[in-house]
Coordinates of C-alpha atoms in Angstrom, one line a residue:
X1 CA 6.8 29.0 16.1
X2 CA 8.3 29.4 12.9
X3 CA 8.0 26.2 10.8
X4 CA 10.5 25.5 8.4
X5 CA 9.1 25.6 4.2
X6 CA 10.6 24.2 1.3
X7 CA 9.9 25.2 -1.9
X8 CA 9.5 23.6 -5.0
X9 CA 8.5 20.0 -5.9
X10 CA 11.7 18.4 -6.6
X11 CA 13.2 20.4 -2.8
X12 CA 10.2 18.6 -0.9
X13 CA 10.3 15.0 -2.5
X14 CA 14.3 14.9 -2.0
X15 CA 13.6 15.7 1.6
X16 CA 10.7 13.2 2.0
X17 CA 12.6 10.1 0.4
X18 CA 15.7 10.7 2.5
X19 CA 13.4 10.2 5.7
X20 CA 14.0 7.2 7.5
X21 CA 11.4 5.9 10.0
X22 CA 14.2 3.6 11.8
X23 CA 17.1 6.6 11.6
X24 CA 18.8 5.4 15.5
X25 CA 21.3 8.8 14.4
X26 CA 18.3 11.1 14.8
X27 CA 17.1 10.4 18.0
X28 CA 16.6 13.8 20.5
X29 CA 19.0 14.3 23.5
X30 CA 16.4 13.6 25.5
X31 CA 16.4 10.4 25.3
X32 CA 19.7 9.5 24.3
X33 CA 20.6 10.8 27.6
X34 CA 17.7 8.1 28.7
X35 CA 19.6 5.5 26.9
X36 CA 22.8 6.3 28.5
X37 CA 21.1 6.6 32.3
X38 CA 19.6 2.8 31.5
X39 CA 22.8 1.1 29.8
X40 CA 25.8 3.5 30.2
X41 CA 27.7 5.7 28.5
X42 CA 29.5 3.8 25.5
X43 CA 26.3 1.8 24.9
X44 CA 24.5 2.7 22.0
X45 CA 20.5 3.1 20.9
X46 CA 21.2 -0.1 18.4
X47 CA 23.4 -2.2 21.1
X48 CA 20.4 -1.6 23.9
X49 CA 17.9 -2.9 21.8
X50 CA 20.4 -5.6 20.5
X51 CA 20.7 -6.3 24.5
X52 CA 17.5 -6.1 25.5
X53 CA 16.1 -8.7 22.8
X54 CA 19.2 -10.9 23.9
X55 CA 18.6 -11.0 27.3
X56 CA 14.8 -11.6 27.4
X57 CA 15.4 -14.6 25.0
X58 CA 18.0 -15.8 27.7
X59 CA 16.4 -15.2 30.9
X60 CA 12.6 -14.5 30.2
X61 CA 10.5 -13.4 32.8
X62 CA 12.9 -12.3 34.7
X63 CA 14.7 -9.9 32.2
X64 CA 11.1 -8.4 31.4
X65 CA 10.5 -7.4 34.8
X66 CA 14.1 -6.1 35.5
X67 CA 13.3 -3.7 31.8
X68 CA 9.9 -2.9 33.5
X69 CA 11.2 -1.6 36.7
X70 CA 14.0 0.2 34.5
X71 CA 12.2 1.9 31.5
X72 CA 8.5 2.1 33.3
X73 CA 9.7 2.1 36.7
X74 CA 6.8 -0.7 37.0
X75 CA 7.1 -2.5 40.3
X76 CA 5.9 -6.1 39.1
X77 CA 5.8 -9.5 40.5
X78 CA 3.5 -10.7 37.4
X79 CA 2.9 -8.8 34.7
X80 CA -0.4 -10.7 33.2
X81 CA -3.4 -8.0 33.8
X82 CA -5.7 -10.0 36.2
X83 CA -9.4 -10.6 36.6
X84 CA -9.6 -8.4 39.5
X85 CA -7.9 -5.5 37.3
X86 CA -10.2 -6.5 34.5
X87 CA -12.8 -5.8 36.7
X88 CA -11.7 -2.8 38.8
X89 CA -11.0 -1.3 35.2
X90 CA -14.7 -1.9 33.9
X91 CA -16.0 -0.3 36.7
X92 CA -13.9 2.8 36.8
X93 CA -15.0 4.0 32.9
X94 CA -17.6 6.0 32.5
X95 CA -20.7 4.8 30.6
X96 CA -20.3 7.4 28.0
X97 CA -16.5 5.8 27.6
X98 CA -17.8 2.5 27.1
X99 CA -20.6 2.9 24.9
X100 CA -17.8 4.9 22.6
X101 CA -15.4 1.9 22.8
X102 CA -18.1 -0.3 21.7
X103 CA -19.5 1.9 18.9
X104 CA -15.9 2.1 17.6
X105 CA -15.3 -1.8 18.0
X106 CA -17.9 -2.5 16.2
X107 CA -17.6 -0.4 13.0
X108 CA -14.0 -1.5 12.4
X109 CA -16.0 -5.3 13.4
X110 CA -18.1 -4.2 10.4
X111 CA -15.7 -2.9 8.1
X112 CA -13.4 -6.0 8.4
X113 CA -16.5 -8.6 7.8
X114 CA -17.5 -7.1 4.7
X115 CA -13.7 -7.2 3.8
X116 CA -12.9 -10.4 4.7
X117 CA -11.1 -12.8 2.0
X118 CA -12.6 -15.9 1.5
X119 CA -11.6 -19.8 -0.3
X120 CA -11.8 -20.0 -3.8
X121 CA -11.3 -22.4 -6.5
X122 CA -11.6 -23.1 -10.1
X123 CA -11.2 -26.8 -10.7
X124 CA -10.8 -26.0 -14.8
X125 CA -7.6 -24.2 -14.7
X126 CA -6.8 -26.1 -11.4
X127 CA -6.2 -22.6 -9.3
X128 CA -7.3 -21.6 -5.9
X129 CA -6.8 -20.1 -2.3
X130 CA -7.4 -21.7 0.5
X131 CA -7.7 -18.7 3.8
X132 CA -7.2 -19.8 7.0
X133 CA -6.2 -18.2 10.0
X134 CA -2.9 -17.7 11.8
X135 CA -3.2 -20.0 15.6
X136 CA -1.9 -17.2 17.7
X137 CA -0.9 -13.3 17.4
X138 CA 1.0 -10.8 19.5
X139 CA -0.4 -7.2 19.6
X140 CA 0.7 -4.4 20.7
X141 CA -0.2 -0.8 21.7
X142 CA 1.8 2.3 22.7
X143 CA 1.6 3.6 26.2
X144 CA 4.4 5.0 27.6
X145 CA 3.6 8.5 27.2
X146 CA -0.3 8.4 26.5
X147 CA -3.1 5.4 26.2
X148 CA -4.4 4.8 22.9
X149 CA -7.4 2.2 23.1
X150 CA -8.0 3.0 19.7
X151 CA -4.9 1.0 19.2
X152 CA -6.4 -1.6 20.8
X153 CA -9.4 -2.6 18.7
X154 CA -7.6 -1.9 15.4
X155 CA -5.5 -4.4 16.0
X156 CA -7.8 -7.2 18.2
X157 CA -10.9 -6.8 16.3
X158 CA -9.9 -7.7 12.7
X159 CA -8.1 -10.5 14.5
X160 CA -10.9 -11.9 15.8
X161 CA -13.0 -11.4 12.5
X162 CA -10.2 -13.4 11.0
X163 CA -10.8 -16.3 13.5
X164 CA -7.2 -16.0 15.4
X165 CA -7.5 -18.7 18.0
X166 CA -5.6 -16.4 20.4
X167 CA -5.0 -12.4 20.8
X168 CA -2.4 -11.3 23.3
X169 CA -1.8 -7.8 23.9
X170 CA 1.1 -6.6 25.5
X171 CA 1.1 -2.5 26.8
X172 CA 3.0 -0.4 28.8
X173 CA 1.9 2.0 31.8
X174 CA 2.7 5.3 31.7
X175 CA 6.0 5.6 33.3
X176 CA 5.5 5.3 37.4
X177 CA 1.4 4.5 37.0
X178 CA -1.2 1.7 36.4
X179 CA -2.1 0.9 33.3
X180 CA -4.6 3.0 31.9
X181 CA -8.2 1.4 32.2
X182 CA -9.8 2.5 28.8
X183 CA -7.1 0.1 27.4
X184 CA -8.1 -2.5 29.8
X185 CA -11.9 -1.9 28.8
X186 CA -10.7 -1.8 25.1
X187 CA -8.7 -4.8 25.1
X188 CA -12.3 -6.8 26.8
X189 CA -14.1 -5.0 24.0
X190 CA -11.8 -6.6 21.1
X191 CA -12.1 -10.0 22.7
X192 CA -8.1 -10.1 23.9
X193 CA -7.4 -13.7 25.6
X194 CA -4.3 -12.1 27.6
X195 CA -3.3 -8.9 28.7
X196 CA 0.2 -8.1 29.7
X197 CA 1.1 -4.6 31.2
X198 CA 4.6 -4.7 29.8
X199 CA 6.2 -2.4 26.8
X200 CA 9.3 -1.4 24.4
X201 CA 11.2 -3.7 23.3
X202 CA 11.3 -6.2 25.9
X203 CA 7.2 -6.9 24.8
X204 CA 8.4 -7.8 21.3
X205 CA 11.1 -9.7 22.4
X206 CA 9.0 -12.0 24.7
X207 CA 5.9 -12.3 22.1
X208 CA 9.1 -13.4 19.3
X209 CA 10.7 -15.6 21.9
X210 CA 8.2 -16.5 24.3
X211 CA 9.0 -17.0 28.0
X212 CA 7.2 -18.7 30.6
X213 CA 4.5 -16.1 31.0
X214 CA 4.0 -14.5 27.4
X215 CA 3.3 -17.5 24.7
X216 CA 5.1 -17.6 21.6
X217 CA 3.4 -15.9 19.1
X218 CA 3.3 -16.4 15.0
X219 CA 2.7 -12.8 13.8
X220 CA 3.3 -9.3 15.7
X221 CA 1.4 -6.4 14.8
X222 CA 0.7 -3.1 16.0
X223 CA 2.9 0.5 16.1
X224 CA 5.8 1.8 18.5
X225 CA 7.8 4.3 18.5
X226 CA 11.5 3.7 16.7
X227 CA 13.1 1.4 19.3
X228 CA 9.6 -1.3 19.4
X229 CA 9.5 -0.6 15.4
X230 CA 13.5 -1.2 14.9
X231 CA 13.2 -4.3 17.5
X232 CA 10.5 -5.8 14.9
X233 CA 12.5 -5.3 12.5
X234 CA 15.5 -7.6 14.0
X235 CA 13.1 -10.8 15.4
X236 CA 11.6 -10.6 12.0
X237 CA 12.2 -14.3 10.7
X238 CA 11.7 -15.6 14.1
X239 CA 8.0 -14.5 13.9
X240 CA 6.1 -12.9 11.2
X241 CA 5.5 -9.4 11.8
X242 CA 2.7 -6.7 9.9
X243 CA 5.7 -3.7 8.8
X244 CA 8.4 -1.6 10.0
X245 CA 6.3 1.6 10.7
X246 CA 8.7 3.8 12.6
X247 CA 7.4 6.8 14.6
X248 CA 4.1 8.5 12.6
X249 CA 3.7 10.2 9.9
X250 CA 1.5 12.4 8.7
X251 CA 1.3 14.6 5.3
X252 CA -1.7 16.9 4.7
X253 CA -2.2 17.9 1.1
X254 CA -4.4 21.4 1.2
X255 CA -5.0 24.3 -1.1
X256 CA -5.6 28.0 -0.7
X257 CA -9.4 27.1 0.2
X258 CA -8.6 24.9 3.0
X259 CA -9.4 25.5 6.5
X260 CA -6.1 26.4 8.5
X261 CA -7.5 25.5 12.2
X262 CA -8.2 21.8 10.6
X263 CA -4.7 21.5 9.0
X264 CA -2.9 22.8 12.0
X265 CA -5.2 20.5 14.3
X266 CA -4.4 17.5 12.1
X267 CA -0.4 18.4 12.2
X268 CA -1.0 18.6 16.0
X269 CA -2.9 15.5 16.6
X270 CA -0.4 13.5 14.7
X271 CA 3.1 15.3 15.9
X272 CA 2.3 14.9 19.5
X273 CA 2.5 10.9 19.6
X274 CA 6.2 11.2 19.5
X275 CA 9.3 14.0 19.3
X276 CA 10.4 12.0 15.6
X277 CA 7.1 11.8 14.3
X278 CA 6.7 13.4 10.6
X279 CA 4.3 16.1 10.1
X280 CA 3.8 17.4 7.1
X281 CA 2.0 20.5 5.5
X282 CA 2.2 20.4 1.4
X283 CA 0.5 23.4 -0.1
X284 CA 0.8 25.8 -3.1
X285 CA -0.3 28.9 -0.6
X286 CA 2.0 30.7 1.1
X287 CA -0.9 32.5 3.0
X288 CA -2.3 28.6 4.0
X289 CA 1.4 28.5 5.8
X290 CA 1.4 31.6 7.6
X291 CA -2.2 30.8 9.4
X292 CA -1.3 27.4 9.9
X293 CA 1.9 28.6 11.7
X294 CA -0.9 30.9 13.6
X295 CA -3.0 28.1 14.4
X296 CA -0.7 25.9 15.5
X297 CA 1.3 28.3 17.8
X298 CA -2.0 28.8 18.9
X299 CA -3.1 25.1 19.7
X300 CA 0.1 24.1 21.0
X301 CA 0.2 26.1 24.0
X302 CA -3.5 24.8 24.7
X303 CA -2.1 21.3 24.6
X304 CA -1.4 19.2 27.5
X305 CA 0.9 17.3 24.9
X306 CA 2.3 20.4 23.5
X307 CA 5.5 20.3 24.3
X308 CA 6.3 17.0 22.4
X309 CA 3.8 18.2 19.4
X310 CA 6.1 21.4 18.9
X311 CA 9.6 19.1 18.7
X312 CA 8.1 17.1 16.1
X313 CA 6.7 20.4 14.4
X314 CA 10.0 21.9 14.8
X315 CA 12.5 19.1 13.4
X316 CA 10.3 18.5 10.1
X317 CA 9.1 21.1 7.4
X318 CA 6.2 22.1 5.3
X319 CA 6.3 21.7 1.7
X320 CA 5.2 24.8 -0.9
X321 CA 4.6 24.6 -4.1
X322 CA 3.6 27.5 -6.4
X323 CA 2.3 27.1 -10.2
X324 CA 2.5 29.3 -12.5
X325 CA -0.8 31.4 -12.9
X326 CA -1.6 31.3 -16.4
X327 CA -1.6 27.7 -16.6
X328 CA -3.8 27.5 -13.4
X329 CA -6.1 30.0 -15.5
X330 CA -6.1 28.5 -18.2
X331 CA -7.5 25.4 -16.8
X332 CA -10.0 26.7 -14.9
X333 CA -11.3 29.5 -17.3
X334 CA -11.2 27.2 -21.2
X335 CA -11.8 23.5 -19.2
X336 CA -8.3 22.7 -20.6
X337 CA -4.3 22.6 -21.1
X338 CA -2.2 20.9 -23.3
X339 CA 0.8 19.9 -22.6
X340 CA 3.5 19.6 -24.8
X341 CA 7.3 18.5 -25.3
X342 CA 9.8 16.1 -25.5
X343 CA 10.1 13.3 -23.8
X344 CA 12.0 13.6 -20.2
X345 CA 10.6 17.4 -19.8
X346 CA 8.8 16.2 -16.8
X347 CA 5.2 16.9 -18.8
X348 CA 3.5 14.2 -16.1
X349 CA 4.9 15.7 -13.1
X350 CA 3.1 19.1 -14.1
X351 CA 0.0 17.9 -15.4
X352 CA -0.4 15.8 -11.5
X353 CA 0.7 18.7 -10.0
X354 CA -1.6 21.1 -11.8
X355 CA -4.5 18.7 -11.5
X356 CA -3.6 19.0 -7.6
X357 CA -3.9 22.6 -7.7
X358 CA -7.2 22.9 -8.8
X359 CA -8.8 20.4 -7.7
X360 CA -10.8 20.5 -4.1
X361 CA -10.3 18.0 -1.1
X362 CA -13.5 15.7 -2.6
X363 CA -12.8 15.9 -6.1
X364 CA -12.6 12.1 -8.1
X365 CA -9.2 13.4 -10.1
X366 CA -7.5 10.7 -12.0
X367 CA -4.8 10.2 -14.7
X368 CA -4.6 8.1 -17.4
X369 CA -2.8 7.0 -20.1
X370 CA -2.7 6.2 -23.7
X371 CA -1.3 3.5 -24.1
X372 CA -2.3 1.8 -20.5
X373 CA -6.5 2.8 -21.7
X374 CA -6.0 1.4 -24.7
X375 CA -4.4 -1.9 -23.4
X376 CA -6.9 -2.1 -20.7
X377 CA -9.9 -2.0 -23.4
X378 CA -8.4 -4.4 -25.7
X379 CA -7.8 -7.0 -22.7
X380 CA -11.1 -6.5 -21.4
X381 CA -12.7 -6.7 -25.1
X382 CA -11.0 -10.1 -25.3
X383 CA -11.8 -11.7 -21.9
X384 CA -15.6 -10.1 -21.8
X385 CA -15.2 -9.0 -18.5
X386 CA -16.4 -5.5 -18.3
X387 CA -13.6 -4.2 -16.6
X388 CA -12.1 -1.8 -19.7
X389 CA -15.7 0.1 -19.7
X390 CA -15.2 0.9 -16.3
X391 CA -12.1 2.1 -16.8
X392 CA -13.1 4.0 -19.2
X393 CA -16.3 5.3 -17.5
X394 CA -14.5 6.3 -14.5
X395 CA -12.1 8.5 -16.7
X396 CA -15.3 9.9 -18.7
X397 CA -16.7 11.2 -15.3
X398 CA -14.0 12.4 -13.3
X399 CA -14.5 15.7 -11.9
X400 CA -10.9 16.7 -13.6
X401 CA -8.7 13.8 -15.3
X402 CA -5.2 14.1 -16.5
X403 CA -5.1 12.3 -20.4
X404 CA -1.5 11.2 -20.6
X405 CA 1.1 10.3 -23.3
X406 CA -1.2 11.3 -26.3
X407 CA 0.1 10.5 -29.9
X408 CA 1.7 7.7 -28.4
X409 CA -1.3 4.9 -29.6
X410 CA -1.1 3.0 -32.7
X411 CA -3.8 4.8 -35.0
X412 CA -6.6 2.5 -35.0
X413 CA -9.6 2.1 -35.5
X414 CA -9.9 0.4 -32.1
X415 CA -7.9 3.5 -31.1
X416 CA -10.2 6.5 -32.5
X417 CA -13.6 4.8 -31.2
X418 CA -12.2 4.5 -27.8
X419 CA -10.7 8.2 -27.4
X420 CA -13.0 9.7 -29.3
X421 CA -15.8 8.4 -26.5
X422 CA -13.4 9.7 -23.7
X423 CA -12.3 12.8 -25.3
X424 CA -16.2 13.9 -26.8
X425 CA -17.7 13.0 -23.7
X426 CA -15.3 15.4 -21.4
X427 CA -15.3 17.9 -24.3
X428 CA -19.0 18.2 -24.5
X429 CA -19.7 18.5 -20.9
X430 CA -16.5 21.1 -20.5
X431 CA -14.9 19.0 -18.2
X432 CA -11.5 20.3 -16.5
X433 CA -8.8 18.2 -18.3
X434 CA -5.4 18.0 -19.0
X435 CA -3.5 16.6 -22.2
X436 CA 0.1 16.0 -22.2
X437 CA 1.5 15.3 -25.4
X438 CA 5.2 14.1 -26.6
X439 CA 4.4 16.1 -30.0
X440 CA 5.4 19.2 -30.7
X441 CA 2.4 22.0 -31.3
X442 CA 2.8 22.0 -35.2
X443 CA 2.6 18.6 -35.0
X444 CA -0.7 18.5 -33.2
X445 CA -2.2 21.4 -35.3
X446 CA -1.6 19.3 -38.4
X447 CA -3.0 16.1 -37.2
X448 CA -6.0 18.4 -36.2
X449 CA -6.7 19.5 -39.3
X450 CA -6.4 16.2 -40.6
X451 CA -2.8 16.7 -42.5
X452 CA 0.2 14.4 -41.9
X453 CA 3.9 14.4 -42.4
X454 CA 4.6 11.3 -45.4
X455 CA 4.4 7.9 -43.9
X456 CA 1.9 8.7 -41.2
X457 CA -0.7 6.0 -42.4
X458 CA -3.9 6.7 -40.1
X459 CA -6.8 8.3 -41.6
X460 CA -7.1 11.9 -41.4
X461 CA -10.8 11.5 -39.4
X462 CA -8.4 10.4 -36.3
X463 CA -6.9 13.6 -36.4
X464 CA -10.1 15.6 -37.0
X465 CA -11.7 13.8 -34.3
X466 CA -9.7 13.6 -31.9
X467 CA -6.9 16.4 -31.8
X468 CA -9.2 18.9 -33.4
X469 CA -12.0 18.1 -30.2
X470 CA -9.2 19.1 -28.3
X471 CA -7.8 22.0 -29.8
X472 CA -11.0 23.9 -30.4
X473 CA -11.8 23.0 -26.0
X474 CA -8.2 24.2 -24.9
X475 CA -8.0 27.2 -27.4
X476 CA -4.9 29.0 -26.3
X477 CA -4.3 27.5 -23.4
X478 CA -1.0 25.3 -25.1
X479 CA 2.1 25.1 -23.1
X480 CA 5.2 23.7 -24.6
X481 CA 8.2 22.7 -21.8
X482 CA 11.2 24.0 -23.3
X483 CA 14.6 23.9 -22.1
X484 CA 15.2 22.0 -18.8
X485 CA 13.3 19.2 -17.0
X486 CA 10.4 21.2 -15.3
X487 CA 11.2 18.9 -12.1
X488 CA 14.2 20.9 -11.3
X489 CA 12.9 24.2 -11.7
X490 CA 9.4 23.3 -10.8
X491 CA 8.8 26.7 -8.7
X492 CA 8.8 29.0 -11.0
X493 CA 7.4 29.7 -14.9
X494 CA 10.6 30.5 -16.2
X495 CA 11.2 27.0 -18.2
X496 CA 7.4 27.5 -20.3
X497 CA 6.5 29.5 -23.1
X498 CA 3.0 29.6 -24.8
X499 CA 2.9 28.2 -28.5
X500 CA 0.2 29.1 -30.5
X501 CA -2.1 26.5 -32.3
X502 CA -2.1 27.1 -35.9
X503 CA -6.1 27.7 -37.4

């Protein structure tokens, strides 16, 4: 299968911001054809789910189990799971099953205790936050097409840690079956007071509405695919709901190191929830794209969900990237680049994506600027809280740090202290960094040596300090962005050209 690749920065990020998760104008012929079988011909995706949420408000119950027989081909009387399912479920898992279910339950259980907000209050300035939790929620999990008991406890467990007085769950069957009994198992796991085998949008609309079998609820949460996520979207105000999620998305951020099979088999795992889900490879290898095309031709066709995996795969495309070499070798061979130019040259965009480029999957990277570190330190010096030596200790250690906007700080004494320590420090220990700088080289050069144009009222030890640390760690490896933005011609080297520091 030959994935689609864009190329350049500026290409991919037009593509990914015109993405819309709720796009009704995108949906396959598959199931538009579905939508038409279900509500005729001059009915609409929008108008069904308009309908749907219309007439389960109207007619409750009933309306749900006319949708179930219609969508899921479920032939209910009551669509509450009962005790005797509950139980016929718990003894159809395997003990290996369970004991994964509760393993899993209880480190998101674990995770969401230790992150759990609590009251607080500070009589003196008369401030606080009182946290108290919502009386009932809605949840619900996919499972039309495949059981996800994952689902399940990410959603009922940090409810219950949040002390929710009542969970509901409402999921579907898979079309024509019972519902699945690890989701069963899950939702007595998670501690769910009511589970109702029901799905799409007619679930939403009777947790929004309530009817006389599925209480009202006061928040919804949990993914769907586009028609559940867009029916959200429209009871929203009626009931509080988590996000409009729309069908997933995935993007994988790799390197010419990375491991193809694990890229492809992430694409995969992600794609083959739903034919509009967003899978996305970005790279700067061409060779990365060609063995995960490979490995994902080749993992497809070992897929039992394969078919839907390769749709997804097919619609969306892979992002590539390529820097230009010298700058990449410069960083990696002197432990620095500086950047410079005029404002609006795009000098940001190529320090991030350089800093991308080199730096592996577990790598702290980090950017920051100036003006922003300097600000931080002063408001931290003032309040005595600690927080601007963090700041700047993080910075100091990354494993490769991006030091934006130089020569934009008011030269201070406050100033030269504080970048002197961050600057020294990575300088010192020759770690990877990148300086982008509004100045132009002679500029820099002079301040380095300590001279400056009339007017320029800092002492010359600033400049000795800090832009000399710098030039003698980056030696030639000075790129000044010329010409046009570098975001619209960010794939190739044309737009740079070297300037020489002046000694």
């Amino acid at each position: 299968m030959a994935l689609k690749v864009i190329n350049g920065v500026q290409n991919a990020e037009n593509v990914l911001v015109r993405i819309d998760p709720l796009d009704l104008d995108s949906l396959p012929e598959s199931v538009l054809a579905r939508t038409e079988e279900a509500f005729g011909k001059d009915v609409t995706p929008l108008e069904s789910i308009h309908q749907m949420l219309d007439d389960v408000r109207r007619d409750g119950d009933a309306a749900v189990l006319r949708y179930a027989k219609l969508l899921d081909d479920s032939d209910l009387e009551d669509f509450r799971v009962t005790d005797a399912q509950m139980a016929q479920a718990r003894d159809s898992v395997s003990k290996e099953l369970r004991e994964s279910l509760e393993l899993a339950a209880q480190r998101v259980r674990d995770f969401h205790e230790a992150t759990m907000p609590s009251d607080w209050v500070d009589r003196d300035k008369g401030l606080g936050e009182l946290i108290r939790p919502l009386d009932r929620v809605g949840l619900y999990a996919p499972g039309g097409s495949a059981a996800y008991p994952s689902t399940v406890l990410m959603t009922a467990v940090p409810a219950r840690v949040a002390g929710v007085r009542e969970v509901i769950l409402c999921t579907p069957p898979q079309r024509g079956q019972a519902l699945n009994p690890a989701v069963i198992v899950a939702a007595e796991i998670a501690g769910v007071d009511a589970l109702y085998q029901v799905g799409g949008v007619p679930a939403i609309a009777a947790m929004a509405y309530g009817t006389a079998s599925v209480p009202k609820v006061d928040k919804i949460c949990g993914p769907g695919n586009i028609f559940v996520s867009y029916a959200k979207k429209l009871v929203q105000g009626s009931v509080d709901i988590d996000g409009v999620f729309g069908p997933t998305e995935t993007i994988v951020l790799a390197d010419k190191t990375a491991n193809a099979t694990f890229c492809a088999a992430d694409l995969i795992a992600q794609a083959e929830h739903d034919p509009l889900a967003t899978a996305i490879l970005i790279t700067n290898s061409q060779d990365l794209i060609d063995q995960v095309d490979y490995e994902v031709d080749r993992m497809i066709a070992e897929q039992p969900r394969g078919d839907i995996a390769k749709a997804a795969l097919e619609e969306w495309a892979h992002a590539y990237h390529e820097l230009p070499d010298v700058q990449v070798a410069g960083l990696v061979g002197v432990g620095g680049v500086l950047l410079s130019g005029a404002p609006g040259r795009g000098k940001t965009h190529l320090a991030v994506a350089l800093m991308q480029e080199v730096a592996s999957p577990m790598c702290r990277a980090r950017l920051v600027g100036v003006p922003d570190l300097l600000a931080r330190m002063r408001s931290s010096f003032a309040d005595r809280d600690g927080s601007g030596e963090e700041y700047l200790d993080s910075a100091m250690t990354a494993d490769i740090l991006v030091v934006d906007d130089l020569g934009a700080e008011r030269e201070t004494e406050f100033a030269i202290e504080t970048l002197y320590r961050l600057i020294d420090h990575r300088m010192t220990h020759e770690l990877p960094t990148i300086v982008t700088t509004n100045l132009d080289v002679a500029t820099f050069s002079k301040r380095a040596d300590g001279k400056f144009s009339r007017g320029y009222r800092a002492d010359p030890i600033y400049g000795q300090r800090i832009y000399s640390r710098i030039r003698g760690h980056v030696g030639d490896a000075v790129y000044v962005i010329d010409g046009e933005d570098y975001r619209a011609h960010a794939d190739g080297p044309d737009q740079y050209s070297v300037g020489e520091l002046n000694r």
